[in-house]
Amino acid sequence: MAFVPSETSHPDLAGICRLARARPSASHIAALRQRIDALSAAPSLAAGTYHWGLGVAEIDALLPIVPGANRPAAGLHEIKPAAHTDRTVAAGFAAALLARRLSADRRPVLWAFPARHRQEYGLPYGPGLARLGLAAERCLLVETRNRQETLWVLEEGLKSGAVAGVLGAVDELDTTPARRLVLAAAVPCFVLSDPARPGAPVAHTRWRVSSAPVARADTMADGRAQTSVAPLDMRRWRCRLVLERCRHGTGAPSLGAQGVGAQMSENQDGWLLEWCDASFRFHLVAALADRAVAPRGRRSSAANGLA
Amino acid sequence: MLVAEAARGVMLTAVNGAATSQGLRPGMTLADARALAPALVTRLAEPEADARALRRLALWCGRYGPASALDGSDGLCIDVTGATHLAGGELALIGALGRRLARCGLTARLGLADTPGAAAALARFGRRARIAAPGATQLALAALPVEALRLDTAATQLLRRLGLKQIGELAAVPRVSIERRFPRHAAGRHAAGAVLDRLDRVLGRSADPIRPLLPPPLYAVRADFPEPLIAEAGLQQALQCLAEALAERLAVAHAGARRLALTLYRSDASSAVVRVGLSRPSRSSAHMLMLLREKLGAIDAGFGIELMVLAARAVEPLGARQEDLTARDRPVAGQLDSWRDAGELIASLVDRLAGRLGEAAVFQLTPVASHLPERAQARAPAVLQSAGNPALWQTPRARPPRPAFLLDPPELIAVVAGLPDGPPARFRWRRCLREVTAAAGPERIAPEWWREISGPKPSRPRDYYAVEATDGSRYWVFRDGLYDRAPISMSANGDDDAGGVTHQRAPTWYLHGVFA
């Protein structure tokens, strides 16, 4: 570097001066880049920071990434409930994903749903969304009349560059509208669709979400049948997640060119995720979580919430 | 002939030229008229439809001048100050307007003068000279009868009895003499003052403003076409020129438009208006074009559009903004230019969505300070940009969590639960029976008594339970009312009983929301 600024009392400038005197190396340049990103208004592009993801390392490793950069690609992600009664769980899961976008970006998020959706499940409720981490004042809601309008709203939101992520409740996603969304998507686009309809073939990922009980079922500790209503711990809830399709996913190094096919066969039952209110994150729950014996291994802080 | 019911029977309200030549006059009873002219064709008069048509005509006459107003029930007053040169002069204006009205099938008498009153007098009572030269109003009106001043009948009769039959004679008499001729009591003095005031206004000695139908917009640009345009491509091109011209005008005045109105005047004397609202003041011609283009396609051009006027109806101050040398029309998706305000992008997105779906369809949730769950949030159109106080969203940690989706109104469910305040063990919602494995609660939410002091019936306190079914889905149910407790009410509830026994309905269960 030709120009070496003099010592000043400004902390960042002092750090830059210290860096300037040393020999510039790759790690120094990376650190400088991080500092510039932190100072500027542009969202952070530093390596290793996920733009969107569940926050669960095993699942995030399988997401499709941008070639050349180590971050997940924005694209079209379809979230399907496993059954009709799981629709709200799928919507909550999608809202939690949107909330993670809010933490990485300054822009608001867009949520479009048809009027039929509102009549069936009601409006999104602010205090409930705040529990998922989705700040209602940074959320722009659009109520449309039919599917075409919802798709148009999603496309407009993606093309404007003004939002950090879009979520749309579209019951069926045809190929042509899905392709348009994929082309326009510079930020992640999440689509909630019907469980009965076939999924769009051009979506980058397809998730199937179903609700999972937290409370113990059927038997109590001493073998008697559970008849009365047990107390419920509301600070956590669970869902079962199956990644049905992942296009261009090259996260795990053990996978070859065919993608996650090999990985998925081990996970037909999906992952059991638990949402923890205190940390606003999902955690993986092992299969033995509810048993009396405390398991080891991939258990995370979900143990704190168990009775 | 138009007839209408009146106190003395069916009377004529309007007659055409042929009837006038036979001696029929408005105000004549139908029986007399039939006696004079047996072959009479009559229709029922519709004053409301006439008024509406007159209003439309007044709006259409906006092409001749900045302001137009109704003048009585059968006349229009158009202010053409400074606009006569556009039609080629005063005589050409009168001629063109007369020809246009004749083509529409209306017989009209026109008058042009310095003041509205003088113009009305010339139009209604003038015989030959229809245009009063500027400054020569008194000369032009001198020969007209005093009825042209449109005073009330008592004053007109008094003036006639005094021998003042023409406006010129009235104007020549000194004012004090006029006042002395009227009766001495208060009503007489008031009448004298009215006569003199009216004379001053007609002759231009005092101001006589008309109240126009549409307030003249400060920022308006217009485009005249020599031939009526029908093709949409031509209209879009003209709209682009208009938008750029309006943006320049707004830039000079450091203002931004909040509401735009594009008026299209067709060649058959009708007009169409396209209105657009913006969430933020803007003078970007591209943004205005984008919003207006979609709605322009829905306008029917009829026989052709002759004139387009783009006006900014509501304007707010907007400071100058530092432009980036490398600014693009649309940002490259995904990158946020640090120079560009993120709020502007949001505002333009909101405008686009609201322009197509309606302002109420694009909204934000705003918190309301209320502990009743259904009243704790409100829908605010995003165009108004009122986000409310975000701190109100924070539920205290001690409060049980709220569902992600709230049903409005709560739905009735059938519940099997333990009495008096046990959680539901089983419930049926939308024809599905769900078994409950775990429940949290009860959370008591009392009604807001301060809102129901004078209400018809007080609401009951609710006990909220969060329940989880066997498949893991969670619901928020509540029981409306309590068992074996007298209702807590502030108003007199026992109007149907005696002796202090209050009848209350059994508590009912509702489902209020679904958890994620």
Short mmCIF file of N, CA, C and O in Angstrom, two decimals, chain B residues 196-293:
data_model
loop_
_atom_site.label_atom_id
_atom_site.label_comp_id
_atom_site.label_asym_id
_atom_site.label_seq_id
_atom_site.Cartn_x
_atom_site.Cartn_y
_atom_site.Cartn_z
N LEU B 196 -77.92 47.24 -3.84
CA LEU B 196 -76.70 47.96 -4.18
C LEU B 196 -75.51 47.02 -4.31
O LEU B 196 -74.66 47.16 -5.20
N ASP B 197 -75.46 46.05 -3.44
CA ASP B 197 -74.35 45.09 -3.49
C ASP B 197 -74.38 44.32 -4.81
O ASP B 197 -73.35 44.10 -5.45
N ARG B 198 -75.56 43.91 -5.20
CA ARG B 198 -75.69 43.16 -6.45
C ARG B 198 -75.29 44.03 -7.62
O ARG B 198 -74.60 43.57 -8.54
N LEU B 199 -75.68 45.27 -7.60
CA LEU B 199 -75.30 46.17 -8.69
C LEU B 199 -73.79 46.31 -8.76
O LEU B 199 -73.18 46.28 -9.84
N ASP B 200 -73.15 46.47 -7.58
CA ASP B 200 -71.70 46.61 -7.57
C ASP B 200 -71.03 45.37 -8.13
O ASP B 200 -70.06 45.45 -8.89
N ARG B 201 -71.55 44.22 -7.77
CA ARG B 201 -70.89 43.00 -8.26
C ARG B 201 -71.05 42.85 -9.75
O ARG B 201 -70.12 42.44 -10.44
N VAL B 202 -72.24 43.17 -10.25
CA VAL B 202 -72.46 42.99 -11.68
C VAL B 202 -71.61 43.96 -12.47
O VAL B 202 -71.03 43.61 -13.50
N LEU B 203 -71.48 45.21 -11.96
CA LEU B 203 -70.72 46.19 -12.72
C LEU B 203 -69.23 46.09 -12.46
O LEU B 203 -68.47 46.85 -13.02
N GLY B 204 -68.82 45.19 -11.60
CA GLY B 204 -67.39 45.00 -11.41
C GLY B 204 -66.77 45.90 -10.37
O GLY B 204 -65.56 45.94 -10.25
N ARG B 205 -67.59 46.62 -9.59
CA ARG B 205 -67.01 47.50 -8.58
C ARG B 205 -66.57 46.72 -7.36
O ARG B 205 -65.68 47.15 -6.64
N SER B 206 -67.20 45.57 -7.11
CA SER B 206 -66.73 44.73 -6.00
C SER B 206 -66.56 43.30 -6.52
O SER B 206 -67.10 42.94 -7.57
N ALA B 207 -65.80 42.53 -5.78
CA ALA B 207 -65.43 41.20 -6.27
C ALA B 207 -66.61 40.25 -6.19
O ALA B 207 -67.42 40.31 -5.27
N ASP B 208 -66.70 39.41 -7.17
CA ASP B 208 -67.78 38.43 -7.21
C ASP B 208 -67.19 37.08 -7.61
O ASP B 208 -67.28 36.67 -8.77
N PRO B 209 -66.55 36.40 -6.68
CA PRO B 209 -65.90 35.14 -7.09
C PRO B 209 -66.94 34.04 -7.27
O PRO B 209 -67.96 34.00 -6.59
N ILE B 210 -66.68 33.16 -8.20
CA ILE B 210 -67.55 31.99 -8.35
C ILE B 210 -66.88 30.83 -7.62
O ILE B 210 -65.67 30.81 -7.46
N ARG B 211 -67.71 29.92 -7.19
CA ARG B 211 -67.16 28.76 -6.50
C ARG B 211 -67.06 27.63 -7.52
O ARG B 211 -68.08 27.06 -7.90
N PRO B 212 -65.86 27.32 -7.98
CA PRO B 212 -65.77 26.33 -9.05
C PRO B 212 -66.05 24.92 -8.55
O PRO B 212 -65.92 24.62 -7.38
N LEU B 213 -66.45 24.07 -9.48
CA LEU B 213 -66.74 22.70 -9.12
C LEU B 213 -65.48 21.96 -8.70
O LEU B 213 -65.46 21.20 -7.76
N LEU B 214 -64.42 22.18 -9.43
CA LEU B 214 -63.16 21.56 -9.06
C LEU B 214 -62.19 22.66 -8.72
O LEU B 214 -62.08 23.62 -9.46
N PRO B 215 -61.48 22.55 -7.61
CA PRO B 215 -60.51 23.60 -7.33
C PRO B 215 -59.42 23.57 -8.38
O PRO B 215 -58.99 22.49 -8.78
N PRO B 216 -58.99 24.72 -8.85
CA PRO B 216 -58.00 24.70 -9.93
C PRO B 216 -56.69 24.12 -9.40
O PRO B 216 -56.19 24.55 -8.38
N PRO B 217 -56.17 23.11 -10.04
CA PRO B 217 -54.92 22.53 -9.55
C PRO B 217 -53.76 23.46 -9.83
O PRO B 217 -53.70 24.11 -10.85
N LEU B 218 -52.85 23.46 -8.88
CA LEU B 218 -51.69 24.32 -9.06
C LEU B 218 -50.74 23.74 -10.09
O LEU B 218 -50.12 24.45 -10.84
N TYR B 219 -50.60 22.42 -10.06
CA TYR B 219 -49.65 21.78 -10.94
C TYR B 219 -50.43 20.94 -11.93
O TYR B 219 -50.90 19.87 -11.59
N ALA B 220 -50.58 21.47 -13.11
CA ALA B 220 -51.32 20.74 -14.12
C ALA B 220 -50.68 21.01 -15.47
O ALA B 220 -50.28 22.13 -15.75
N VAL B 221 -50.59 19.98 -16.25
CA VAL B 221 -50.09 20.16 -17.61
C VAL B 221 -51.12 19.57 -18.53
O VAL B 221 -51.82 18.60 -18.19
N ARG B 222 -51.26 20.16 -19.70
CA ARG B 222 -52.27 19.70 -20.63
C ARG B 222 -51.67 19.51 -21.99
O ARG B 222 -50.70 20.16 -22.36
N ALA B 223 -52.28 18.60 -22.72
CA ALA B 223 -51.83 18.33 -24.08
C ALA B 223 -53.05 18.30 -24.97
O ALA B 223 -53.97 17.51 -24.76
N ASP B 224 -53.05 19.17 -25.98
CA ASP B 224 -54.13 19.24 -26.95
C ASP B 224 -53.73 18.47 -28.18
O ASP B 224 -52.59 18.54 -28.62
N PHE B 225 -54.66 17.77 -28.76
CA PHE B 225 -54.32 17.05 -29.99
C PHE B 225 -55.12 17.62 -31.14
O PHE B 225 -56.32 17.84 -31.02
N PRO B 226 -54.49 17.82 -32.28
CA PRO B 226 -55.24 18.35 -33.42
C PRO B 226 -56.30 17.37 -33.92
O PRO B 226 -57.36 17.76 -34.37
N GLU B 227 -55.99 16.06 -33.82
CA GLU B 227 -56.96 15.04 -34.20
C GLU B 227 -57.25 14.19 -32.98
O GLU B 227 -56.34 13.90 -32.22
N PRO B 228 -58.48 13.73 -32.80
CA PRO B 228 -58.74 12.90 -31.62
C PRO B 228 -57.95 11.59 -31.69
O PRO B 228 -57.90 10.95 -32.73
N LEU B 229 -57.36 11.22 -30.58
CA LEU B 229 -56.54 10.01 -30.53
C LEU B 229 -57.38 8.83 -30.08
O LEU B 229 -58.14 8.94 -29.14
N ILE B 230 -57.20 7.71 -30.76
CA ILE B 230 -57.89 6.50 -30.33
C ILE B 230 -56.89 5.42 -29.92
O ILE B 230 -57.09 4.70 -28.98
N ALA B 231 -55.80 5.33 -30.65
CA ALA B 231 -54.86 4.24 -30.42
C ALA B 231 -54.16 4.42 -29.08
O ALA B 231 -53.82 5.53 -28.67
N GLU B 232 -53.95 3.31 -28.42
CA GLU B 232 -53.37 3.40 -27.08
C GLU B 232 -51.91 3.83 -27.13
O GLU B 232 -51.41 4.48 -26.22
N ALA B 233 -51.22 3.47 -28.20
CA ALA B 233 -49.81 3.83 -28.29
C ALA B 233 -49.66 5.34 -28.26
O ALA B 233 -48.76 5.89 -27.61
N GLY B 234 -50.55 6.02 -28.98
CA GLY B 234 -50.48 7.48 -28.99
C GLY B 234 -50.74 8.05 -27.62
O GLY B 234 -50.09 9.00 -27.17
N LEU B 235 -51.69 7.45 -26.90
CA LEU B 235 -52.01 7.96 -25.57
C LEU B 235 -50.83 7.75 -24.63
O LEU B 235 -50.52 8.61 -23.80
N GLN B 236 -50.18 6.60 -24.75
CA GLN B 236 -49.04 6.34 -23.85
C GLN B 236 -47.93 7.34 -24.13
O GLN B 236 -47.26 7.84 -23.22
N GLN B 237 -47.72 7.62 -25.40
CA GLN B 237 -46.66 8.58 -25.75
C GLN B 237 -46.99 9.95 -25.19
O GLN B 237 -46.12 10.62 -24.61
N ALA B 238 -48.24 10.36 -25.36
CA ALA B 238 -48.62 11.67 -24.83
C ALA B 238 -48.49 11.70 -23.32
O ALA B 238 -48.08 12.70 -22.72
N LEU B 239 -48.84 10.58 -22.69
CA LEU B 239 -48.74 10.51 -21.23
C LEU B 239 -47.30 10.66 -20.78
O LEU B 239 -47.01 11.29 -19.76
N GLN B 240 -46.39 10.09 -21.56
CA GLN B 240 -44.98 10.22 -21.17
C GLN B 240 -44.54 11.68 -21.22
O GLN B 240 -43.87 12.16 -20.30
N CYS B 241 -44.94 12.38 -22.29
CA CYS B 241 -44.56 13.80 -22.37
C CYS B 241 -45.17 14.58 -21.20
O CYS B 241 -44.53 15.43 -20.60
N LEU B 242 -46.42 14.27 -20.89
CA LEU B 242 -47.08 14.99 -19.80
C LEU B 242 -46.38 14.72 -18.47
O LEU B 242 -46.19 15.63 -17.67
N ALA B 243 -46.01 13.46 -18.24
CA ALA B 243 -45.39 13.12 -16.96
C ALA B 243 -44.06 13.85 -16.81
O ALA B 243 -43.71 14.34 -15.74
N GLU B 244 -43.31 13.91 -17.91
CA GLU B 244 -42.02 14.61 -17.80
C GLU B 244 -42.21 16.09 -17.56
O GLU B 244 -41.49 16.71 -16.77
N ALA B 245 -43.22 16.68 -18.22
CA ALA B 245 -43.46 18.10 -18.02
C ALA B 245 -43.88 18.38 -16.58
O ALA B 245 -43.44 19.35 -15.95
N LEU B 246 -44.73 17.51 -16.03
CA LEU B 246 -45.18 17.70 -14.65
C LEU B 246 -44.04 17.52 -13.68
O LEU B 246 -43.92 18.25 -12.69
N ALA B 247 -43.16 16.56 -13.97
CA ALA B 247 -42.02 16.34 -13.08
C ALA B 247 -41.12 17.57 -13.06
O ALA B 247 -40.60 17.98 -12.01
N GLU B 248 -40.96 18.21 -14.23
CA GLU B 248 -40.13 19.43 -14.26
C GLU B 248 -40.76 20.52 -13.43
O GLU B 248 -40.08 21.23 -12.69
N ARG B 249 -42.09 20.66 -13.57
CA ARG B 249 -42.76 21.72 -12.81
C ARG B 249 -42.64 21.50 -11.32
O ARG B 249 -42.43 22.43 -10.54
N LEU B 250 -42.77 20.23 -10.93
CA LEU B 250 -42.66 19.93 -9.50
C LEU B 250 -41.23 20.15 -9.01
O LEU B 250 -40.99 20.58 -7.90
N ALA B 251 -40.27 19.85 -9.90
CA ALA B 251 -38.87 20.01 -9.48
C ALA B 251 -38.57 21.48 -9.26
O ALA B 251 -37.83 21.84 -8.33
N VAL B 252 -39.12 22.35 -10.11
CA VAL B 252 -38.87 23.78 -9.95
C VAL B 252 -39.41 24.26 -8.62
O VAL B 252 -38.81 25.11 -7.95
N ALA B 253 -40.53 23.68 -8.20
CA ALA B 253 -41.16 24.14 -6.96
C ALA B 253 -40.73 23.32 -5.76
O ALA B 253 -41.28 23.50 -4.68
N HIS B 254 -39.76 22.41 -5.92
CA HIS B 254 -39.29 21.56 -4.82
C HIS B 254 -40.45 20.84 -4.14
O HIS B 254 -40.57 20.82 -2.94
N ALA B 255 -41.29 20.27 -4.96
CA ALA B 255 -42.45 19.59 -4.38
C ALA B 255 -42.59 18.22 -5.01
O ALA B 255 -42.04 17.96 -6.07
N GLY B 256 -43.31 17.35 -4.34
CA GLY B 256 -43.58 16.03 -4.87
C GLY B 256 -45.08 15.78 -4.81
O GLY B 256 -45.78 16.27 -3.93
N ALA B 257 -45.58 15.01 -5.75
CA ALA B 257 -47.01 14.78 -5.83
C ALA B 257 -47.39 13.59 -4.97
O ALA B 257 -46.67 12.59 -4.91
N ARG B 258 -48.52 13.70 -4.27
CA ARG B 258 -49.05 12.57 -3.52
C ARG B 258 -50.26 11.95 -4.22
O ARG B 258 -50.54 10.79 -4.07
N ARG B 259 -51.01 12.78 -4.95
CA ARG B 259 -52.17 12.24 -5.67
C ARG B 259 -52.16 12.84 -7.06
O ARG B 259 -51.99 14.04 -7.23
N LEU B 260 -52.37 11.97 -8.03
CA LEU B 260 -52.39 12.43 -9.41
C LEU B 260 -53.76 12.16 -10.00
O LEU B 260 -54.39 11.15 -9.66
N ALA B 261 -54.18 13.04 -10.89
CA ALA B 261 -55.43 12.82 -11.59
C ALA B 261 -55.18 13.10 -13.06
O ALA B 261 -54.75 14.19 -13.42
N LEU B 262 -55.46 12.12 -13.87
CA LEU B 262 -55.31 12.28 -15.31
C LEU B 262 -56.71 12.34 -15.90
O LEU B 262 -57.48 11.39 -15.76
N THR B 263 -57.05 13.47 -16.52
CA THR B 263 -58.39 13.64 -17.08
C THR B 263 -58.28 13.59 -18.59
O THR B 263 -57.44 14.26 -19.19
N LEU B 264 -59.13 12.78 -19.18
CA LEU B 264 -59.13 12.63 -20.63
C LEU B 264 -60.47 13.15 -21.14
O LEU B 264 -61.52 12.66 -20.71
N TYR B 265 -60.39 14.13 -22.02
CA TYR B 265 -61.62 14.71 -22.56
C TYR B 265 -61.87 14.13 -23.94
O TYR B 265 -61.05 14.28 -24.84
N ARG B 266 -63.01 13.47 -24.07
CA ARG B 266 -63.31 12.86 -25.35
C ARG B 266 -63.99 13.86 -26.27
O ARG B 266 -64.40 14.94 -25.85
N SER B 267 -64.12 13.45 -27.53
CA SER B 267 -64.68 14.41 -28.50
C SER B 267 -66.19 14.47 -28.45
O SER B 267 -66.79 15.29 -29.10
N ASP B 268 -66.83 13.62 -27.65
CA ASP B 268 -68.28 13.72 -27.55
C ASP B 268 -68.70 14.32 -26.22
O ASP B 268 -69.71 13.93 -25.64
N ALA B 269 -67.91 15.23 -25.73
CA ALA B 269 -68.24 16.02 -24.54
C ALA B 269 -68.36 15.15 -23.29
O ALA B 269 -69.14 15.45 -22.40
N SER B 270 -67.63 14.08 -23.21
CA SER B 270 -67.57 13.34 -21.95
C SER B 270 -66.11 13.27 -21.54
O SER B 270 -65.21 13.56 -22.32
N SER B 271 -65.90 12.90 -20.31
CA SER B 271 -64.53 12.84 -19.84
C SER B 271 -64.37 11.64 -18.93
O SER B 271 -65.33 11.12 -18.37
N ALA B 272 -63.13 11.20 -18.79
CA ALA B 272 -62.81 10.09 -17.90
C ALA B 272 -61.64 10.50 -17.05
O ALA B 272 -60.76 11.23 -17.50
N VAL B 273 -61.63 10.05 -15.81
CA VAL B 273 -60.57 10.44 -14.89
C VAL B 273 -59.88 9.19 -14.36
O VAL B 273 -60.54 8.22 -14.02
N VAL B 274 -58.56 9.24 -14.31
CA VAL B 274 -57.77 8.17 -13.71
C VAL B 274 -57.08 8.76 -12.49
O VAL B 274 -56.38 9.75 -12.60
N ARG B 275 -57.32 8.16 -11.33
CA ARG B 275 -56.71 8.70 -10.11
C ARG B 275 -55.72 7.71 -9.54
O ARG B 275 -55.95 6.52 -9.54
N VAL B 276 -54.63 8.26 -9.05
CA VAL B 276 -53.56 7.42 -8.52
C VAL B 276 -53.06 8.07 -7.24
O VAL B 276 -52.91 9.28 -7.16
N GLY B 277 -52.80 7.25 -6.22
CA GLY B 277 -52.25 7.78 -4.98
C GLY B 277 -50.86 7.23 -4.76
O GLY B 277 -50.57 6.09 -5.11
N LEU B 278 -50.00 8.03 -4.18
CA LEU B 278 -48.63 7.59 -3.90
C LEU B 278 -48.39 7.60 -2.40
O LEU B 278 -48.92 8.43 -1.69
N SER B 279 -47.60 6.65 -1.93
CA SER B 279 -47.38 6.58 -0.50
C SER B 279 -46.34 7.60 -0.05
O SER B 279 -46.28 7.95 1.11
N ARG B 280 -45.51 8.07 -0.96
CA ARG B 280 -44.51 9.06 -0.59
C ARG B 280 -44.54 10.12 -1.67
O ARG B 280 -44.71 9.79 -2.83
N PRO B 281 -44.31 11.40 -1.34
CA PRO B 281 -44.27 12.40 -2.41
C PRO B 281 -43.15 12.07 -3.38
O PRO B 281 -42.04 11.73 -2.98
N SER B 282 -43.48 12.15 -4.65
CA SER B 282 -42.49 11.76 -5.64
C SER B 282 -42.64 12.65 -6.84
O SER B 282 -43.74 13.06 -7.20
N ARG B 283 -41.53 12.99 -7.48
CA ARG B 283 -41.62 13.68 -8.76
C ARG B 283 -40.83 12.92 -9.80
O ARG B 283 -40.32 13.50 -10.75
N SER B 284 -40.75 11.63 -9.62
CA SER B 284 -40.06 10.82 -10.62
C SER B 284 -41.04 10.49 -11.72
O SER B 284 -42.08 9.86 -11.49
N SER B 285 -40.72 10.91 -12.95
CA SER B 285 -41.67 10.70 -14.04
C SER B 285 -41.82 9.22 -14.34
O SER B 285 -42.90 8.76 -14.72
N ALA B 286 -40.75 8.44 -14.14
CA ALA B 286 -40.85 7.01 -14.41
C ALA B 286 -41.83 6.35 -13.46
O ALA B 286 -42.63 5.50 -13.84
N HIS B 287 -41.78 6.75 -12.19
CA HIS B 287 -42.68 6.17 -11.21
C HIS B 287 -44.13 6.52 -11.52
O HIS B 287 -45.03 5.68 -11.48
N MET B 288 -44.37 7.80 -11.85
CA MET B 288 -45.74 8.23 -12.15
C MET B 288 -46.25 7.51 -13.40
O MET B 288 -47.40 7.08 -13.47
N LEU B 289 -45.37 7.38 -14.39
CA LEU B 289 -45.77 6.70 -15.63
C LEU B 289 -46.16 5.27 -15.35
O LEU B 289 -47.16 4.77 -15.87
N MET B 290 -45.37 4.62 -14.49
CA MET B 290 -45.63 3.21 -14.24
C MET B 290 -47.00 3.02 -13.60
O MET B 290 -47.72 2.09 -13.90
N LEU B 291 -47.35 3.93 -12.68
CA LEU B 291 -48.63 3.79 -12.01
C LEU B 291 -49.79 4.13 -12.91
O LEU B 291 -50.86 3.52 -12.83
N LEU B 292 -49.59 5.12 -13.81
CA LEU B 292 -50.71 5.56 -14.64
C LEU B 292 -50.91 4.66 -15.85
O LEU B 292 -52.02 4.53 -16.34
N ARG B 293 -49.84 4.05 -16.31
CA ARG B 293 -49.93 3.26 -17.54
C ARG B 293 -50.91 2.11 -17.39
O ARG B 293 -51.68 1.83 -18.30
#
